[in-house]
Amino acid sequence: AQSVTQLGSHVSVSEGALVLLRCNYSSSVPPYLFWYVQYPNQGLQLLLKYTSAATLVKGINGFEAEFKKSETSFHLTKPSAHMSDAAEYFCAVTKGSGGSNYKLTFGKGTLLTVNP
Amino acid sequence: ETGVTQSPTHLIKTRGQQVTLRCSSQSGHNTVSWYQQALGQGPQFIFQYYREEENGRGNFPPRFSGLQFPNYSSELNVNALELDDSALYLCASSPGGLDTQYFGPGTRLTVL
């Protein structure tokens, strides 16, 4: 079974500060990993994904994440926070091997607040 | 290119009623997945349809059922609604089962 743990249900940063949102996963097979962002009253928007190619993945809006197999982590970072980054962020995992590896398993989410 | 759309946006029902939620997948996508997102939680997988066949199901009772049509749009039906069914229901489409899933805006269901 796969699972995702997001450390910190709420992260608060100042505008211009580093954003670090933590995600650890558990998977018995090589995983595919995703970060999604959800703005209030909206659906999920894909930020970036890891599918066993480069371990450092760059996404939209200046976000990036690094896959570390030894630490079973896939933390999301952004060098400089902007007010528009305030949202809820979800880490998700699915199995990356062949077969019907269909469902995304999500973490509980991290609410990012950006202070002026 | 039109993204994933869902209808209705909001819905209020009472316990015991039945509800149907609809989803139009993104052009070229043959796979649709449904998720339930309770308040303050991450989305939970309900089921997935691939080319009109159910292709996996999460831990939801049989009163949650679905359909996928030849144009790859989909419906989620919930019978005998319970208060705990109140949630945001998200539909996601992808060009294949393992590919990136693209989400619609969701339907907010409130059960009174």
Short mmCIF file of C-alpha atoms in Angstrom, two decimals:
data_model
loop_
_atom_site.label_atom_id
_atom_site.label_comp_id
_atom_site.label_asym_id
_atom_site.label_seq_id
_atom_site.Cartn_x
_atom_site.Cartn_y
_atom_site.Cartn_z
CA ALA A 1 0.00 0.00 0.00
CA GLN A 2 1.09 3.52 -0.68
CA SER A 3 0.85 6.45 1.67
CA VAL A 4 1.92 10.07 1.91
CA THR A 5 2.72 12.11 4.99
CA GLN A 6 2.87 15.87 4.79
CA LEU A 7 4.66 17.31 7.79
CA GLY A 8 2.99 20.49 8.97
CA SER A 9 -0.64 21.15 8.26
CA HIS A 10 0.07 24.89 8.21
CA VAL A 11 3.21 26.73 7.10
CA SER A 12 3.54 30.50 7.36
CA VAL A 13 6.28 32.48 5.59
CA SER A 14 7.02 36.09 4.84
CA GLU A 15 6.88 37.40 1.30
CA GLY A 16 10.29 36.85 -0.32
CA ALA A 17 11.25 34.06 2.08
CA LEU A 18 12.04 30.47 1.18
CA VAL A 19 9.09 28.10 0.93
CA LEU A 20 9.66 24.51 2.07
CA LEU A 21 6.76 22.06 2.19
CA ARG A 22 7.61 18.55 3.32
CA CYS A 23 6.37 15.28 1.89
CA ASN A 24 7.40 11.75 2.76
CA TYR A 25 6.01 8.74 0.96
CA SER A 26 5.74 5.03 1.46
CA SER A 27 5.60 2.69 -1.52
CA SER A 28 6.56 -0.91 -2.09
CA VAL A 29 7.40 -0.20 -5.72
CA PRO A 30 9.07 2.75 -7.45
CA PRO A 31 6.66 5.63 -7.15
CA TYR A 32 5.46 8.45 -9.31
CA LEU A 33 5.07 11.58 -7.17
CA PHE A 34 3.08 14.74 -7.68
CA TRP A 35 2.50 18.11 -6.09
CA TYR A 36 -0.86 19.79 -6.63
CA VAL A 37 -2.04 23.23 -5.47
CA GLN A 38 -5.60 24.11 -4.54
CA TYR A 39 -6.82 27.69 -4.30
CA PRO A 40 -9.97 28.42 -2.28
CA ASN A 41 -13.11 26.97 -3.82
CA GLN A 42 -11.21 25.52 -6.77
CA GLY A 43 -10.02 22.14 -7.99
CA LEU A 44 -6.44 20.88 -7.98
CA GLN A 45 -3.79 22.27 -10.29
CA LEU A 46 -0.67 20.26 -11.10
CA LEU A 47 2.55 21.97 -9.99
CA LEU A 48 5.04 19.27 -10.92
CA LYS A 49 5.59 15.53 -11.15
CA TYR A 50 8.37 12.98 -10.73
CA THR A 51 8.25 9.95 -13.01
CA SER A 52 11.66 8.33 -12.49
CA ALA A 53 13.65 10.59 -14.77
CA ALA A 54 15.62 13.49 -13.25
CA THR A 55 15.42 13.57 -9.47
CA LEU A 56 15.19 17.38 -9.38
CA VAL A 57 11.92 18.39 -10.93
CA LYS A 58 11.00 21.93 -11.91
CA GLY A 59 7.39 22.96 -12.03
CA ILE A 60 5.25 25.98 -12.64
CA ASN A 61 5.36 29.28 -10.76
CA GLY A 62 9.00 28.79 -9.71
CA PHE A 63 8.42 25.66 -7.63
CA GLU A 64 10.70 22.65 -7.66
CA ALA A 65 10.98 19.36 -5.79
CA GLU A 66 13.72 16.80 -5.29
CA PHE A 67 13.12 13.08 -5.14
CA LYS A 68 15.34 11.45 -2.49
CA LYS A 69 14.91 7.69 -2.46
CA SER A 70 17.13 7.18 0.59
CA GLU A 71 14.95 9.55 2.60
CA THR A 72 11.65 8.59 0.88
CA SER A 73 11.03 12.29 0.50
CA PHE A 74 9.76 14.66 -2.16
CA HIS A 75 9.87 18.11 -0.57
CA LEU A 76 8.55 21.15 -2.44
CA THR A 77 10.56 24.38 -2.46
CA LYS A 78 10.43 27.88 -3.86
CA PRO A 79 13.27 30.36 -3.27
CA SER A 80 11.09 33.42 -2.79
CA ALA A 81 7.46 33.36 -1.72
CA HIS A 82 4.88 35.58 -3.37
CA MET A 83 1.53 36.58 -1.97
CA SER A 84 -0.16 34.66 -4.79
CA ASP A 85 1.40 31.41 -3.52
CA ALA A 86 -1.01 31.34 -0.57
CA ALA A 87 -3.02 28.16 -1.06
CA GLU A 88 -3.27 24.53 0.02
CA TYR A 89 -0.66 22.15 -1.32
CA PHE A 90 -1.10 18.42 -1.70
CA CYS A 91 1.53 15.76 -2.26
CA ALA A 92 0.36 12.58 -4.00
CA VAL A 93 1.82 9.21 -4.94
CA THR A 94 0.97 6.49 -7.41
CA LYS A 95 2.82 3.36 -8.38
CA GLY A 96 5.22 3.91 -11.23
CA SER A 97 5.48 0.37 -12.52
CA GLY A 98 3.33 -1.18 -15.19
CA GLY A 99 -0.20 -2.46 -14.75
CA SER A 100 -3.31 -0.79 -13.47
CA ASN A 101 -1.49 1.67 -11.24
CA TYR A 102 -4.30 4.11 -11.43
CA LYS A 103 -5.15 5.87 -8.21
CA LEU A 104 -3.52 8.86 -6.61
CA THR A 105 -3.03 8.64 -2.87
CA PHE A 106 -2.92 12.11 -1.34
CA GLY A 107 -1.51 13.56 1.82
CA LYS A 108 -3.71 15.65 4.09
CA GLY A 109 -2.38 18.87 2.66
CA THR A 110 -0.37 21.84 3.87
CA LEU A 111 -1.90 25.29 4.02
CA LEU A 112 0.64 27.92 3.02
CA THR A 113 0.15 31.44 4.33
CA VAL A 114 2.30 34.27 2.97
CA ASN A 115 2.63 37.35 5.16
CA PRO A 116 3.39 40.79 3.67
CA GLU B 1 -8.62 23.12 -25.65
CA THR B 2 -11.31 22.75 -22.99
CA GLY B 3 -10.25 21.45 -19.60
CA VAL B 4 -12.17 19.20 -17.26
CA THR B 5 -15.61 20.56 -16.43
CA GLN B 6 -18.04 19.47 -13.73
CA SER B 7 -21.69 20.16 -13.01
CA PRO B 8 -23.35 21.32 -10.94
CA THR B 9 -21.05 23.61 -8.98
CA HIS B 10 -23.01 23.29 -5.76
CA LEU B 11 -25.76 20.96 -4.63
CA ILE B 12 -27.83 20.64 -1.48
CA LYS B 13 -29.63 17.39 -0.72
CA THR B 14 -31.25 15.77 2.30
CA ARG B 15 -30.40 12.45 3.89
CA GLY B 16 -31.69 9.45 1.98
CA GLN B 17 -31.89 11.22 -1.36
CA GLN B 18 -29.94 10.29 -4.47
CA VAL B 19 -27.58 12.54 -6.43
CA THR B 20 -25.87 12.49 -9.83
CA LEU B 21 -22.73 14.49 -10.52
CA ARG B 22 -21.37 14.98 -14.02
CA CYS B 23 -17.92 15.37 -15.50
CA SER B 24 -16.67 16.16 -19.00
CA SER B 25 -13.13 15.02 -19.55
CA GLN B 26 -10.43 16.98 -21.31
CA SER B 27 -10.26 16.48 -25.06
CA GLY B 28 -8.26 13.34 -25.97
CA HIS B 29 -8.51 11.83 -22.48
CA ASN B 30 -10.08 8.36 -22.17
CA THR B 31 -9.71 7.89 -18.41
CA VAL B 32 -11.77 9.54 -15.68
CA SER B 33 -11.20 9.27 -11.93
CA TRP B 34 -13.45 10.48 -9.12
CA TYR B 35 -12.28 11.66 -5.71
CA GLN B 36 -14.05 12.77 -2.55
CA GLN B 37 -12.47 15.59 -0.55
CA ALA B 38 -13.93 16.11 2.90
CA LEU B 39 -13.35 19.44 4.60
CA GLY B 40 -9.75 19.79 5.74
CA GLN B 41 -8.66 16.51 4.15
CA GLY B 42 -6.86 15.35 1.05
CA PRO B 43 -8.85 13.82 -1.80
CA GLN B 44 -9.79 10.15 -1.44
CA PHE B 45 -10.01 7.90 -4.52
CA ILE B 46 -13.53 6.64 -5.27
CA PHE B 47 -13.09 4.87 -8.62
CA GLN B 48 -11.68 5.18 -12.11
CA TYR B 49 -13.18 4.49 -15.54
CA TYR B 50 -11.13 3.61 -18.60
CA ARG B 51 -12.88 3.34 -21.95
CA GLU B 52 -16.29 2.88 -20.27
CA GLU B 53 -15.14 0.12 -17.89
CA GLU B 54 -14.47 0.48 -14.17
CA ASN B 55 -10.71 0.27 -13.71
CA GLY B 56 -10.31 0.21 -9.96
CA ARG B 57 -12.25 1.24 -6.90
CA GLY B 58 -11.35 2.74 -3.55
CA ASN B 59 -12.83 2.00 -0.15
CA PHE B 60 -16.33 3.32 -0.81
CA PRO B 61 -19.63 1.44 -0.38
CA PRO B 62 -21.65 0.19 -3.37
CA ARG B 63 -24.10 3.08 -3.06
CA PHE B 64 -21.35 5.05 -4.83
CA SER B 65 -21.56 4.07 -8.49
CA GLY B 66 -20.46 5.49 -11.79
CA LEU B 67 -20.68 5.45 -15.54
CA GLN B 68 -18.49 6.49 -18.40
CA PHE B 69 -20.02 7.28 -21.77
CA PRO B 70 -18.64 6.72 -25.30
CA ASN B 71 -17.51 10.36 -25.43
CA TYR B 72 -15.58 9.64 -22.17
CA SER B 73 -17.70 11.95 -20.04
CA SER B 74 -18.71 10.43 -16.72
CA GLU B 75 -21.29 10.40 -13.96
CA LEU B 76 -20.97 9.72 -10.26
CA ASN B 77 -24.15 8.52 -8.56
CA VAL B 78 -24.64 8.35 -4.83
CA ASN B 79 -27.71 6.66 -3.37
CA ALA B 80 -29.14 6.90 0.13
CA LEU B 81 -27.16 10.02 0.97
CA GLU B 82 -25.67 10.30 4.44
CA LEU B 83 -24.50 13.41 6.29
CA ASP B 84 -20.87 12.25 5.91
CA ASP B 85 -21.23 12.36 2.14
CA SER B 86 -20.99 16.15 2.38
CA ALA B 87 -17.76 16.96 0.55
CA LEU B 88 -16.15 18.37 -2.57
CA TYR B 89 -16.31 15.78 -5.35
CA LEU B 90 -13.48 16.06 -7.82
CA CYS B 91 -13.25 14.55 -11.26
CA ALA B 92 -9.91 14.10 -13.00
CA SER B 93 -9.15 12.98 -16.54
CA SER B 94 -6.00 11.60 -18.08
CA PRO B 95 -4.95 10.27 -21.48
CA GLY B 96 -4.21 6.90 -19.88
CA GLY B 97 -4.40 5.25 -16.48
CA LEU B 98 -0.85 6.05 -15.45
CA ASP B 99 -0.63 9.51 -16.92
CA THR B 100 -0.99 12.79 -15.11
CA GLN B 101 -4.51 13.43 -13.90
CA TYR B 102 -6.01 16.83 -14.58
CA PHE B 103 -8.70 17.97 -12.19
CA GLY B 104 -11.94 19.81 -12.67
CA PRO B 105 -13.19 22.53 -10.31
CA GLY B 106 -15.31 20.10 -8.30
CA THR B 107 -18.92 19.85 -7.12
CA ARG B 108 -19.63 20.89 -3.56
CA LEU B 109 -22.30 18.55 -2.13
CA THR B 110 -24.02 19.40 1.13
CA VAL B 111 -26.25 16.79 2.75
CA LEU B 112 -28.68 18.09 5.38
#
